[in-house]
Short mmCIF file of C-alpha atoms in Angstrom, two decimals:
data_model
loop_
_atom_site.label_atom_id
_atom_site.label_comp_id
_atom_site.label_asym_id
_atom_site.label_seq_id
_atom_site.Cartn_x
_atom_site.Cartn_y
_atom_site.Cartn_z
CA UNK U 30 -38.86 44.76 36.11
CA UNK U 31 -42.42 45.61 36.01
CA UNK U 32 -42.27 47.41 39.36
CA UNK U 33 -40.34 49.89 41.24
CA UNK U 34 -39.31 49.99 44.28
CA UNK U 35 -38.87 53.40 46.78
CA UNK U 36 -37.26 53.00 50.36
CA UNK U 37 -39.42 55.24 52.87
CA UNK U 38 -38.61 56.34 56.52
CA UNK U 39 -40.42 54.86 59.14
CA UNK U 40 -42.24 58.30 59.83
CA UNK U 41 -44.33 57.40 56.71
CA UNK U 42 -44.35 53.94 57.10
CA UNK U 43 -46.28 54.84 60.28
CA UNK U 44 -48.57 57.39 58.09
CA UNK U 45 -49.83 54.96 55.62
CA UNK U 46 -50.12 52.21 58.21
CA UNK U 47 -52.48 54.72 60.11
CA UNK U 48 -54.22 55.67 57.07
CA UNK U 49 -55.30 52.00 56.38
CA UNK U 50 -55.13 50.49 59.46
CA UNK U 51 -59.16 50.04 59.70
CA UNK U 52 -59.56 48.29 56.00
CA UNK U 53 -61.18 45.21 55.84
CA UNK U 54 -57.73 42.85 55.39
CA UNK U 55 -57.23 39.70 55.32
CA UNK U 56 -54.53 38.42 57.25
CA UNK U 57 -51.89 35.52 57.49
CA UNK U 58 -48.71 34.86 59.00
CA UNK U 59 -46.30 32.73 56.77
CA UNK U 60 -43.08 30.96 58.19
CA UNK U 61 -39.91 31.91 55.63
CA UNK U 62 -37.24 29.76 56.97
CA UNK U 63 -37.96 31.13 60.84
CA UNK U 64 -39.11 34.37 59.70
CA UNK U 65 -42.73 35.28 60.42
CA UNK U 66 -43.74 37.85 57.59
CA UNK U 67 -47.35 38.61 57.89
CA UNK U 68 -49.39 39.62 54.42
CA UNK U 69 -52.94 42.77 55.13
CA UNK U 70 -54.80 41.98 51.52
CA UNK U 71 -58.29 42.63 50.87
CA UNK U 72 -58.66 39.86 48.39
CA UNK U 73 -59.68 36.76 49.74
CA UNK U 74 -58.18 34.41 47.21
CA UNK U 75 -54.98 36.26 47.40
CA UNK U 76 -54.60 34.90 51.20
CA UNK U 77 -55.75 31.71 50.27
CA UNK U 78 -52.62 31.43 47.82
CA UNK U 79 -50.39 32.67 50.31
CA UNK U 80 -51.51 30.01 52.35
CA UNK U 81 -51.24 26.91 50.25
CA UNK U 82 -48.01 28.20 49.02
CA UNK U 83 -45.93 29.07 52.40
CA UNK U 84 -46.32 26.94 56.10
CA UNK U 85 -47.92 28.87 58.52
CA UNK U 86 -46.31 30.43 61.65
CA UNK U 87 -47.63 30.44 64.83
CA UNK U 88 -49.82 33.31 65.52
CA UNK U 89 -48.21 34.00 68.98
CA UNK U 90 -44.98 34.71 66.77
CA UNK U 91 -44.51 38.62 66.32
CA UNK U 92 -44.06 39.55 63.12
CA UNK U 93 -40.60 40.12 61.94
CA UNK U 94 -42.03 42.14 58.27
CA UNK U 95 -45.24 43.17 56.67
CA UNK U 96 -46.59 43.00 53.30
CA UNK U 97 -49.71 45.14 52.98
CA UNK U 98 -51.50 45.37 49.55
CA UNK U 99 -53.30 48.26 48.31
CA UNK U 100 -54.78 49.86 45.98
CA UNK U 101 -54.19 53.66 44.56
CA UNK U 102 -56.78 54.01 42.06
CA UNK U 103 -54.05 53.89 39.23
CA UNK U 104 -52.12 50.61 37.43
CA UNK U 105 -49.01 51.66 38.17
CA UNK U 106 -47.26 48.46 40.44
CA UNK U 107 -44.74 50.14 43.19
CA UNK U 108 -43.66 48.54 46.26
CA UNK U 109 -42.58 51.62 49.55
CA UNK U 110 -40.68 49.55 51.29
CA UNK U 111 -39.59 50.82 54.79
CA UNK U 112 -36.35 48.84 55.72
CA UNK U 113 -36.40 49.14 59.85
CA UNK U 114 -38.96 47.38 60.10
CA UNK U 115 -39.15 45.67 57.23
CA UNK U 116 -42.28 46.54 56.15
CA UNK U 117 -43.60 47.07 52.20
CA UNK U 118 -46.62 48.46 50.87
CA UNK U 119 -47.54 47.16 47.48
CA UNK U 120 -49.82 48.98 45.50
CA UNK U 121 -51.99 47.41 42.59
CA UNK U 122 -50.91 44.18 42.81
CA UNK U 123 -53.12 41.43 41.10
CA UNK U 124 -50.03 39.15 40.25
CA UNK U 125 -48.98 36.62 43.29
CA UNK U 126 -45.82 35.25 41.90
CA UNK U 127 -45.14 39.23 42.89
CA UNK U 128 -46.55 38.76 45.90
CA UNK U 129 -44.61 36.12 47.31
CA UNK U 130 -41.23 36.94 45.58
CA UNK U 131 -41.68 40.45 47.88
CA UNK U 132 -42.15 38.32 50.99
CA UNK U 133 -38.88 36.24 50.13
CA UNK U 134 -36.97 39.26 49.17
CA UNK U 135 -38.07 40.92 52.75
CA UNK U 136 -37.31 38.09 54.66
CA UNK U 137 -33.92 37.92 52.90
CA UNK U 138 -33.68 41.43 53.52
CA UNK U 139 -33.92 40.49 57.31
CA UNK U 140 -31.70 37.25 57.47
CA UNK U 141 -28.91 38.88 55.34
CA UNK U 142 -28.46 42.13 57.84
CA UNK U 143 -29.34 40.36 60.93
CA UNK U 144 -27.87 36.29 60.21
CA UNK U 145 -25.45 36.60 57.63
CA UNK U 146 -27.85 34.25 55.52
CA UNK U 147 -27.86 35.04 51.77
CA UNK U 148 -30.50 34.74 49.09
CA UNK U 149 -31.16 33.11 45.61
CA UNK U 150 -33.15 33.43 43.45
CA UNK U 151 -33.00 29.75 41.92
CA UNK U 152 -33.77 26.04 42.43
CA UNK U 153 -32.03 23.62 44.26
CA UNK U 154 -31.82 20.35 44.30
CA UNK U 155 -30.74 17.42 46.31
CA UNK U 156 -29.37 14.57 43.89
CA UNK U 157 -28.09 11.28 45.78
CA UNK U 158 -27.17 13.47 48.77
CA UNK U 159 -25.16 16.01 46.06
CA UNK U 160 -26.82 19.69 46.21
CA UNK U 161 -27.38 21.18 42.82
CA UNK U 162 -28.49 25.09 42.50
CA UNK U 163 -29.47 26.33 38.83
CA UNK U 164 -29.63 29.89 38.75
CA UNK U 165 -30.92 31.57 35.75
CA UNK U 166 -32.75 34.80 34.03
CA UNK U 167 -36.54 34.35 33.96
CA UNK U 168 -37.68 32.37 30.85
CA UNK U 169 -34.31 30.57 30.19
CA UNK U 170 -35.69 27.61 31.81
CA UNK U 171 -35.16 26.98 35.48
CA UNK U 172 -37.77 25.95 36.64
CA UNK U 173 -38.65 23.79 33.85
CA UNK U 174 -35.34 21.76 33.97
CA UNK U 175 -35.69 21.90 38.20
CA UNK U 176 -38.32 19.62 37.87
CA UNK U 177 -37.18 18.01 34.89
CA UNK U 178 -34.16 16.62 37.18
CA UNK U 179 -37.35 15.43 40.08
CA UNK U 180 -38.06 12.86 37.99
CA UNK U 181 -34.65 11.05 38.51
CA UNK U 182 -34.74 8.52 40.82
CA UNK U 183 -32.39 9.77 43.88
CA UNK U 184 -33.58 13.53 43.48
CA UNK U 185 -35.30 15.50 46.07
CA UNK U 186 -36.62 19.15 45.74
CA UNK U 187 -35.43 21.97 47.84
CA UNK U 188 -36.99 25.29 46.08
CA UNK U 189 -38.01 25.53 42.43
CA UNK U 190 -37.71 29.62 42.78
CA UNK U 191 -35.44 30.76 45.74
CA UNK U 192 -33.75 29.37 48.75
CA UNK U 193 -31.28 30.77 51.60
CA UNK U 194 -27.77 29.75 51.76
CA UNK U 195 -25.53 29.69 55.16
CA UNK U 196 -21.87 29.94 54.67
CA UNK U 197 -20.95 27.21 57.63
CA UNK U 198 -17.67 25.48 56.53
CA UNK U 199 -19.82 24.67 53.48
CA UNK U 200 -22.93 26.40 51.25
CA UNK U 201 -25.72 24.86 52.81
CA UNK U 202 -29.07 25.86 51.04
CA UNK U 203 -32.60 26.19 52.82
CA UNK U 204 -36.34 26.16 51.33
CA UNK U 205 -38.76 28.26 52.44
CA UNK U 206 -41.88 27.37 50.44
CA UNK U 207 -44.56 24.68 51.00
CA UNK U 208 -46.07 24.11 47.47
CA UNK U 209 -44.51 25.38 44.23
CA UNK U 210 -46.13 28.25 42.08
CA UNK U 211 -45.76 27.09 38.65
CA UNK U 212 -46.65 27.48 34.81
CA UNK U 213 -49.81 25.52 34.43
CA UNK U 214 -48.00 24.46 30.84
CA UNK U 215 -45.40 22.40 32.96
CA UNK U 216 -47.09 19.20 32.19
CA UNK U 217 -47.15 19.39 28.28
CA UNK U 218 -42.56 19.77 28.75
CA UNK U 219 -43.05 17.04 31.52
CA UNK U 220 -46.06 14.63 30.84
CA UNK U 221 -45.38 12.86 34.43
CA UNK U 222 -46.76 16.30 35.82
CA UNK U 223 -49.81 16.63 33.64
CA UNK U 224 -52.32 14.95 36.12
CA UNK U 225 -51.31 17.32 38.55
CA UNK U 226 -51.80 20.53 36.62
CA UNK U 227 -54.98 19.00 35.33
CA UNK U 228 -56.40 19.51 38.83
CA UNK U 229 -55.15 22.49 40.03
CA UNK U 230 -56.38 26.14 40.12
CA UNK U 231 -54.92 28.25 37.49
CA UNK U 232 -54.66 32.05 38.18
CA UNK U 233 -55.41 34.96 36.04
CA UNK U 234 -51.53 34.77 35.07
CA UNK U 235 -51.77 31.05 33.84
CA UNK U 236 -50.14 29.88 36.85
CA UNK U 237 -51.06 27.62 39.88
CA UNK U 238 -49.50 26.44 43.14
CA UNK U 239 -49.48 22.62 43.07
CA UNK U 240 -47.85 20.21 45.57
CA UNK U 241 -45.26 18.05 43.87
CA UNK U 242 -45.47 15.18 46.38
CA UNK U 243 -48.68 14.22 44.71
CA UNK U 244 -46.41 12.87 41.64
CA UNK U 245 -42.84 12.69 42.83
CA UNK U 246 -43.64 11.08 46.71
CA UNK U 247 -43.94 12.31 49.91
CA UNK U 248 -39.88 12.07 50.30
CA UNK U 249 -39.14 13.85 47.36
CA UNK U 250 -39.10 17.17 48.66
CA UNK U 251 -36.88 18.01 51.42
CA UNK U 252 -35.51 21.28 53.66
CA UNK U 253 -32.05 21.58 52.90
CA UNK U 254 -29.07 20.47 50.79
CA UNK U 255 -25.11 20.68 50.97
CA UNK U 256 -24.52 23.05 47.46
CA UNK U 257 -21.87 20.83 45.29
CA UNK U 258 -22.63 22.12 42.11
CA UNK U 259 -23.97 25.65 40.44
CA UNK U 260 -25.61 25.82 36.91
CA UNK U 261 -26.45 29.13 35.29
CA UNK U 262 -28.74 28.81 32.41
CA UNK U 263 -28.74 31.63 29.50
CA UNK U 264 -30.61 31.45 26.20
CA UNK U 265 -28.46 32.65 23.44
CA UNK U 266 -29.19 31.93 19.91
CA UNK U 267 -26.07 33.35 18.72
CA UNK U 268 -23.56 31.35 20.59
CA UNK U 269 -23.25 27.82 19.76
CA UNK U 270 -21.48 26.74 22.68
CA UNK U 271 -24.27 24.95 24.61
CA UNK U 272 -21.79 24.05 28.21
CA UNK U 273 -18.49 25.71 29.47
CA UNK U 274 -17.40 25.79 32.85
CA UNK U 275 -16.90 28.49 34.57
CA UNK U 276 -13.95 29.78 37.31
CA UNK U 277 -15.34 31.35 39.92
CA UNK U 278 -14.56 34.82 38.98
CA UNK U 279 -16.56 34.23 35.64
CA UNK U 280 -19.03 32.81 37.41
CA UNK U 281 -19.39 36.32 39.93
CA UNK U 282 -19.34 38.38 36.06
CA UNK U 283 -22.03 36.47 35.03
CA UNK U 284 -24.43 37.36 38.01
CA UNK U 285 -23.18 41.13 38.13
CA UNK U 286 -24.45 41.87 34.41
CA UNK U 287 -27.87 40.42 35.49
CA UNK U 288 -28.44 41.69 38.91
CA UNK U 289 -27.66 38.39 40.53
CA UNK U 290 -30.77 37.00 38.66
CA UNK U 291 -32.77 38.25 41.04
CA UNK U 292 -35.57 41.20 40.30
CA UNK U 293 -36.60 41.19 43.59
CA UNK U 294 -34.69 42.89 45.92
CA UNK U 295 -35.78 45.21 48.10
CA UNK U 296 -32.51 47.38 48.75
CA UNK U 297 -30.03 47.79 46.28
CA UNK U 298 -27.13 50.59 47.95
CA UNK U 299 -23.73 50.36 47.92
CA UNK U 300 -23.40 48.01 51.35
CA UNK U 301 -26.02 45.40 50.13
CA UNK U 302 -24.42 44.79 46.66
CA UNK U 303 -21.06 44.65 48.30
CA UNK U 304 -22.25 41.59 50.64
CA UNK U 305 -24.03 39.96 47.79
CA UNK U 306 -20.84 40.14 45.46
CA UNK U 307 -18.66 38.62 48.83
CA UNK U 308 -21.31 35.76 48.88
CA UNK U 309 -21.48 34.56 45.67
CA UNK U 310 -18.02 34.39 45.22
CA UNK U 311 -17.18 32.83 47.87
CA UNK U 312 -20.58 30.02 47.06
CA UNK U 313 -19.04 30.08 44.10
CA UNK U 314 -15.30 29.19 45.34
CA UNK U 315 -16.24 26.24 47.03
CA UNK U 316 -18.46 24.69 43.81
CA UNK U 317 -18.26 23.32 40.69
CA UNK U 318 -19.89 25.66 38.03
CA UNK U 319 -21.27 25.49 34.67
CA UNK U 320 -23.22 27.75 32.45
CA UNK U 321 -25.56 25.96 29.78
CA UNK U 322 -27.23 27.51 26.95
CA UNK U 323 -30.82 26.49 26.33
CA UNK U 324 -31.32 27.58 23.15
CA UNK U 325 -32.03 23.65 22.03
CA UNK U 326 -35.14 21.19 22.85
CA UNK U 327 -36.14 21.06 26.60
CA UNK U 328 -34.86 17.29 26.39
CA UNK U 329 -31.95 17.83 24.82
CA UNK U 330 -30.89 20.33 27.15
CA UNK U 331 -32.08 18.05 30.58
CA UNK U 332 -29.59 15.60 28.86
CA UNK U 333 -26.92 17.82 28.80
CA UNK U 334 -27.25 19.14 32.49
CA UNK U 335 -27.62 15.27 33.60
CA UNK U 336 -24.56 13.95 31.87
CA UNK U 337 -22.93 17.34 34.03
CA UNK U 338 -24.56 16.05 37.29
CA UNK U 339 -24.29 12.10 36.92
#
């Protein structure tokens, strides 16, 4: 992780919000599955990401957590997050996939203490009304082989990044995000997206947000899926087992030794990794789970995850 995260009281939080309250921010509201988490930036174009990549809430809505970007003088990235009021104060932040994966992370924050509605960091999918999540490291391919299954017919997007799971009788999972913040170099894996990337604004980080409707029809991306099916991706040169399923148990192992695949959370004590473990297992009881290895060709591998899902 290329930035670190320190829990503050609300005493400071109220300090530092004094001490830039009168800087010249830019401001928008985003709604995160009901959750209206407000971003304070001085950089214009910063906003105006945040805006094509989340829907907008209401501005009558009261905020329910803050992300307010700043800079120190220094290039040290750190995140103060105050947990009350679920409010964080990034420092030297130029990156947005950053950005936003903070405002998911404190809006999960929110929904797991106060709705018993759990995060992941993943893609989902809906295929012929069966829910698939792939969960995965970055770089082992997740998002690449997300939208490598949009292009079969029958397939619907939920999330390419993260998504929010209730635990009602069944894992339902929820998306959060309007348009999907991508690598630009998705088109040259997936030629059917190269039009798309071709027209879109690429960021300092080689990434844009792009609206997948324009290629895959307005249908094709939808707000929720019944979970059937879980596939954790690993990239492993020295194991030549490229599929194995997994119990459930196994499955729980696998997330534990990488922090659930997820970077971005804001508060790691005993109590929050104690409700996480409870939730994946039990998402994990009630699907069917694989782990693939991606260590061959990007088509050779969306063949192999197919033949698991079809």
């Amino acid at each position: 992780m290329s930035y670190s995260v320190e829990l503050i009281s609300p005493e400071r939080k109220d300090d530092l919000y004094a001490q830039h309250l009168n800087e010249p921010f830019h401001m928008a509201k985003a709604d995160i599955y009901g959750s209206a988490i407000k971003l304070y930036t001085t950089d214009r174009d910063m906003k105006e990401r945040w805006e094509d990549n989340f829907y907008a809430m209401s501005d009558s809505v009261r905020s329910h957590g803050r992300l307010i970007l700043l800079k120190d003088g220094s290039n040290e990235c750190k995140v103060l997050y105050e947990p009350v009021a679920k409010t964080a104060f990034l420092y030297n932040f130029d990156y947005y996939g950053w950005v936003k994966s903070v405002a998911l992370a404190v809006a999960g924050d929110l929904l797991e203490d106060e709705h018993h509605i759990h995060s992941v960091h993943g893609a989902a999918l809906d295929i012929n009304g069966r829910g698939v999540a792939m969960i995965a490291p970055s770089k082992t391919g997740k998002t690449t082989h997300a939208w490598g299954l949009l292009r079969l017919p029958g397939a619907r997007l939920i999330t390419d990044d993260w998504f929010y799971v209730r635990m009602t009788g069944r894992p339902d999972a929820y998306g959060s995000e309007k348009n999907c913040y991508v690598d630009a170099d998705i088109g040259t894996i997936w030629p059917e997206y190269s039009n798309l990337l071709s027209n879109a604004v690429v960021d300092n980080k080689g990434r844009a947000i792009v609206n997948v409707r324009w290629v895959t029809g307005q249908g094709s991306v939808v707000p929720m899926t019944g979970l059937q099916d879980v596939i954790f991706l690993k990239r492993d040169k020295d194991d030549d087992v490229i599929v194995r399923p997994l119990d459930a148990e196994e499955g729980l192992e696998y997330l534990i030794e990488r922090d659930f695949c997820n970077p971005h959370q804001m508060v790691r004590d005993e109590r929050k990794m104690r409700i996480r473990s409870q939730f994946f297992l039990q998402l994990l009881q009630q699907t069917r789970v694989h782990l693939v290895n991606t260590i061959s060709s990007p088509e050779e591998t969306q063949n192999v995850i197919r033949r698991l899902l079809l």
